[in-house]
Coordinates of C-alpha atoms in Angstrom, one line a residue:
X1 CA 0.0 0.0 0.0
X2 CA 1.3 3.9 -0.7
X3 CA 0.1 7.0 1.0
X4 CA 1.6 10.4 0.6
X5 CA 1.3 13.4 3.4
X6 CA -1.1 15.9 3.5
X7 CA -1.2 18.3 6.3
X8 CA 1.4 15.7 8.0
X9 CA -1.6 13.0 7.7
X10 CA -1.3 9.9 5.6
X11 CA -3.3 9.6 2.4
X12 CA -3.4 5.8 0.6
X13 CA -3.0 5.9 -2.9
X14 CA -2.8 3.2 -5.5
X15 CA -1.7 3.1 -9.4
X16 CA -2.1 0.8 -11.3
X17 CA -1.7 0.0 -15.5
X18 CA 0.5 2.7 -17.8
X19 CA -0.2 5.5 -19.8
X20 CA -2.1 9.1 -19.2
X21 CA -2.8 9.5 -15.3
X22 CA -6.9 9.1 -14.9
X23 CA -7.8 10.0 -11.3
X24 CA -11.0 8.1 -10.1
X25 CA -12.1 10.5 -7.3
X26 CA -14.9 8.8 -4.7
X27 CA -18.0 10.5 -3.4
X28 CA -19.2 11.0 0.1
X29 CA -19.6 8.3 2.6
X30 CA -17.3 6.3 -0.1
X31 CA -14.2 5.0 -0.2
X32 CA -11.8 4.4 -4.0
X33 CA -13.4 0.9 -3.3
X34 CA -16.4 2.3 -4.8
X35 CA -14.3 2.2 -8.2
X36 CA -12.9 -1.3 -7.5
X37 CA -15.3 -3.0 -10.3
X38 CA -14.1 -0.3 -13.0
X39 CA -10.7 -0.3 -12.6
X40 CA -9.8 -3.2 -14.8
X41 CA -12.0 -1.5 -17.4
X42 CA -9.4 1.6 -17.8
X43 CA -6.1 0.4 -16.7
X44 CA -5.1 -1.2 -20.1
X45 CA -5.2 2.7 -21.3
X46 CA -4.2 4.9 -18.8
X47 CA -2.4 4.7 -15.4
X48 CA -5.5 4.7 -12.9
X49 CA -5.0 6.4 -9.6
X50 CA -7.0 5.6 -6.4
X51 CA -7.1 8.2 -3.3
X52 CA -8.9 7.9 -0.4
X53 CA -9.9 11.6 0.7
X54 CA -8.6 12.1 4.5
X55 CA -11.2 10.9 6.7
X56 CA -12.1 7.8 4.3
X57 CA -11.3 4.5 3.3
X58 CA -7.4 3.2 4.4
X59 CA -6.5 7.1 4.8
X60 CA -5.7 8.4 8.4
X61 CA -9.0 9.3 10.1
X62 CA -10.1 12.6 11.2
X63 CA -12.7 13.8 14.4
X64 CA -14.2 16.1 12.5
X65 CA -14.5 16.8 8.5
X66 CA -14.2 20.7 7.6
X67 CA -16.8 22.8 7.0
X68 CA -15.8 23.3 3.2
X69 CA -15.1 19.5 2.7
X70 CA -14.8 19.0 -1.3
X71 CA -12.8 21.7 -1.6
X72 CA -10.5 20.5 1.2
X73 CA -10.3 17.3 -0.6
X74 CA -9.7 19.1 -3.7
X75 CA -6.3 20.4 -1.8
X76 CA -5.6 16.6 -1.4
X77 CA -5.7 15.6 -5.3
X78 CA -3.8 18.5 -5.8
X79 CA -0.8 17.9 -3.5
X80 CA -0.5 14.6 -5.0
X81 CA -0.2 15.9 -8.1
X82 CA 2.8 17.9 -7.1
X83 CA 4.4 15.5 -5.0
X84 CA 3.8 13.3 -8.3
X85 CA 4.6 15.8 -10.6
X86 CA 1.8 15.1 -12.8
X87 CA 0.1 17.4 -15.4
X88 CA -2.3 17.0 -17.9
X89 CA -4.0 14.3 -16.0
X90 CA -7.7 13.3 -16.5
X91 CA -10.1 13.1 -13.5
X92 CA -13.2 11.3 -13.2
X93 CA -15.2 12.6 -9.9
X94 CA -18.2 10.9 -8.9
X95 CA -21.1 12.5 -7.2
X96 CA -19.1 14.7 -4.5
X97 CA -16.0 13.2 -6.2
X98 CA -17.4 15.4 -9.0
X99 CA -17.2 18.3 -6.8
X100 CA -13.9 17.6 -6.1
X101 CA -12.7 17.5 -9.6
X102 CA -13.9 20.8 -11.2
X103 CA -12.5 21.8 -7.8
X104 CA -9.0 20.6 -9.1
X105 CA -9.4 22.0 -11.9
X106 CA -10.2 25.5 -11.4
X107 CA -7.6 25.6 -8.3
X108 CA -4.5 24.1 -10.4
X109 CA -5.6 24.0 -14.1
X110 CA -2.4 23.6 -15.4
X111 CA -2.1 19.9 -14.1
X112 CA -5.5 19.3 -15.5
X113 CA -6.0 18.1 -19.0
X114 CA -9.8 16.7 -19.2
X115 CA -12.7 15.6 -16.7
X116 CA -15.9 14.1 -16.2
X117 CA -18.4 15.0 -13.6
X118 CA -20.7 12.3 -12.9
X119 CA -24.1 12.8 -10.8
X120 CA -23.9 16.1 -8.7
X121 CA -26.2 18.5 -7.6
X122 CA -24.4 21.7 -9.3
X123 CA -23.1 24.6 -8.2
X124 CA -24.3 24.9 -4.8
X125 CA -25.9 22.6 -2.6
X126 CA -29.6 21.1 -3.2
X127 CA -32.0 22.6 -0.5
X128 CA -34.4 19.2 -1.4
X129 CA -31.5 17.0 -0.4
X130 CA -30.0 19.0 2.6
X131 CA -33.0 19.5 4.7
X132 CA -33.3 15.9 5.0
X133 CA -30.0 14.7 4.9
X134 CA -30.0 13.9 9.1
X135 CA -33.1 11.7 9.1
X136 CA -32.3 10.3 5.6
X137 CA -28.4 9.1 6.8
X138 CA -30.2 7.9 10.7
X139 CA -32.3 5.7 8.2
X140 CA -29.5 4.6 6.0
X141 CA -27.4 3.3 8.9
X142 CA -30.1 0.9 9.7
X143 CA -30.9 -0.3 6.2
X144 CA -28.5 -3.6 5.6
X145 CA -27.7 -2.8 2.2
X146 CA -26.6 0.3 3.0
X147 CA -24.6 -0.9 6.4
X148 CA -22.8 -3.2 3.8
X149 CA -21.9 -0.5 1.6
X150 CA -20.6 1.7 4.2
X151 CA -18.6 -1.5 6.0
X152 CA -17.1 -2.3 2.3
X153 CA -15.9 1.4 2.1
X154 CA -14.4 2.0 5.4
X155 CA -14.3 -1.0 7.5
X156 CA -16.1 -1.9 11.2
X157 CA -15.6 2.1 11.7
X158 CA -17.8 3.2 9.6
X159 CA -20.5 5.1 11.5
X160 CA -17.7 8.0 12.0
X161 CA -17.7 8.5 8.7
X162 CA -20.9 8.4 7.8
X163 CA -21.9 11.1 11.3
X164 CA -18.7 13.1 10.2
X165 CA -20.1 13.3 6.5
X166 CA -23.2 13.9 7.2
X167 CA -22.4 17.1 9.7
X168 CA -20.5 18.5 7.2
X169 CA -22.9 18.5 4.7
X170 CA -25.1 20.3 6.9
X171 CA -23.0 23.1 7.8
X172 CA -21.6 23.8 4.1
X173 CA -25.4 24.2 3.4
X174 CA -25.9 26.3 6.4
X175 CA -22.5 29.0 6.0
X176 CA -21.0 28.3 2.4
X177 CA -23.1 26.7 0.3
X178 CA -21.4 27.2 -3.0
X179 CA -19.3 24.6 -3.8
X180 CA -16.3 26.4 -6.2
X181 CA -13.9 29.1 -4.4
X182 CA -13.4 30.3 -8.6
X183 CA -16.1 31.6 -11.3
X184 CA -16.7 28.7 -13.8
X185 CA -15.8 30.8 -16.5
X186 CA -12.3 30.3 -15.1
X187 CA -12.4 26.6 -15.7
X188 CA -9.9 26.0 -19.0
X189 CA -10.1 21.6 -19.1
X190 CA -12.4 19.9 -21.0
X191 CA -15.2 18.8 -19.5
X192 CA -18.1 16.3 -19.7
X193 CA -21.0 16.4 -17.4
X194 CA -23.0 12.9 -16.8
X195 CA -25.7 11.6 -15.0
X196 CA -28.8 9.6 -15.1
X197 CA -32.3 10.4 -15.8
X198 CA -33.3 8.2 -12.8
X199 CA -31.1 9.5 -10.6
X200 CA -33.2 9.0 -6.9
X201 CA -31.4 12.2 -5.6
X202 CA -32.6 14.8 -8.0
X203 CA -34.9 12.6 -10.2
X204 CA -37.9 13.8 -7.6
X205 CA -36.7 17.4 -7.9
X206 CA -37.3 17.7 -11.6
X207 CA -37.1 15.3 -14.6
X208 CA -34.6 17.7 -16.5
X209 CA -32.9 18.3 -13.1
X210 CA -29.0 17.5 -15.0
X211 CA -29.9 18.9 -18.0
X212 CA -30.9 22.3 -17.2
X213 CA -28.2 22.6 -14.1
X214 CA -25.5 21.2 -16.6
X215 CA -26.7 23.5 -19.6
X216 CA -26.6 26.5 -16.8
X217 CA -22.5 25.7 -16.1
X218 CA -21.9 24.9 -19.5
X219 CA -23.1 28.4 -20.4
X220 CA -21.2 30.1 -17.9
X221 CA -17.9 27.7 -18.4
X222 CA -18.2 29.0 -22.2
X223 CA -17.4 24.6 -23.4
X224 CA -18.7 21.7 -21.9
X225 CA -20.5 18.6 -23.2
X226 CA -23.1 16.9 -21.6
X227 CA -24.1 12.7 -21.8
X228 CA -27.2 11.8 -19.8
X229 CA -28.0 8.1 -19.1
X230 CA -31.7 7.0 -19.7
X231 CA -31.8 4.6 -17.1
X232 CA -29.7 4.0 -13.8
X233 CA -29.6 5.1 -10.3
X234 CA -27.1 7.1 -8.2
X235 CA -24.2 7.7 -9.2
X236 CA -24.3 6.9 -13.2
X237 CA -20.6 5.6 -13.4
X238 CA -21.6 2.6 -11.5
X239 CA -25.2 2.3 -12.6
X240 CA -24.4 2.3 -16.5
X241 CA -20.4 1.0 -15.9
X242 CA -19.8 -0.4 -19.4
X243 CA -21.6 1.9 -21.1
X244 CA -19.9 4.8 -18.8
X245 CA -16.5 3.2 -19.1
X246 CA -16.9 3.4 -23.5
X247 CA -18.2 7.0 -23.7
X248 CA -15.5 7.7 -21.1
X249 CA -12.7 6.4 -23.2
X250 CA -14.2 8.4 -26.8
X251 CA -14.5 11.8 -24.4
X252 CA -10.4 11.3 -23.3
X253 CA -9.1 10.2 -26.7
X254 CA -11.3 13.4 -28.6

């Protein structure tokens, strides 16, 4: 196993295959385990490149996550990168992984070639999904499917996570709420947004939710492309993963 310091904490880290650097960054309550079906999809074209955010996963734990979480993780990806020397990489960010990668992007775009940004809520946070974000998680952490999800992410600790998440969330919504420190217009890599018509998480907010939040950025980014899955849940990388995995591949070789 590798890890690489952040803030004097240890980060784990795996690479594995050759080629471009493709960053798979995880979403909340997650773990780079959530990636661990996918991996053998990409690696015979680019050198794929698990983190576990602080706080998540085989990384050092923390007591509390910060208020302004994705883009403190977006501080993470980006220190690696240095440490790494890599540029031009391509990132992949799922749900708040998504977050985290136009994060990257707009903080250090000159080590940032091309990304994807699968199944978030857009530029600031959902009022539909925050409100009930306490009750919803309390519920979650008693639903088995979920408990197994949570225990295959993070081990017999996982509760911690899941409170510290969930607090977080809360509190971003509460004092921050938007999600990018930068204007979008600032935002120079390619990008793709994705999602899935179905999605549970904004499906109930509107049927076009993605499409008209995407087409929103795009217009203020000034490029952007977007590729919506018909069918699939939350997130659409692992919902549609061979179908995700091909239009991922024609969107990186363009």
């Amino acid at each position: 196993m590798s890890y690489f310091k952040f803030e004097n904490k240890n980060i784990f880290y795996n690479e594995v295959g050759e080629g471009t650097p493709l960053l798979l960054l995880h979403g909340n309550t997650a773990s780079s385990n959530m990636f661990n079906l996918i991996v053998e999809k990409y690696k015979n074209n680019y050198k794929v490149i698990l983190i576990d955010f602080l706080g998540h996963g085989q990384s050092d734990r923390l007591d509390e996550f910060p208020i302004d979480l994705w883009f403190y993780e977006a501080k993470q990806v980006i220190e690696f990168l240095k440490q790494k020397d890599y540029s031009k990489v391509y990132l992949i960010g799922s749900s708040g992984g998504a977050l985290v990668a136009i994060n990257v992007a707009l903080e250090a775009s000159e080590r940032v070639s091309k990304i994807i940004a699968d199944s978030f809520e857009g530029e600031c946070a959902l009022t539909e999904f925050t409100s009930t974000i306490k009750e919803d998680r309390e519920n979650s952490k008693k639903d088995i499917n979920a408990k197994m999800f949570y225990e295959y992410m993070h081990g017999n600790k996982w509760q911690q996570v899941v409170d510290n998440d969930t607090q977080a969330i809360i509190k971003h919504s509460q004092v921050i709420k938007n999600f990018f420190h930068r204007d979008l217009n600032e935002l120079k890599a390619k990008v793709l947004f994705t999602g899935s018509l179905e999605d549970e998480f904004v499906s109930f907010v509107s049927p076009t939710y993605f499409q008209d939040t995407y087409t929103r950025m795009i217009e203020k980014i000034g490029h952007g492309k977007i590729y919506l899955f018909q069918q699939g849940g939350h997130p659409a990388l692992l919902s549609n993963p061979d179908e995700f995995v091909e239009m991922s591949i024609r969107f990186f070789n363009e």
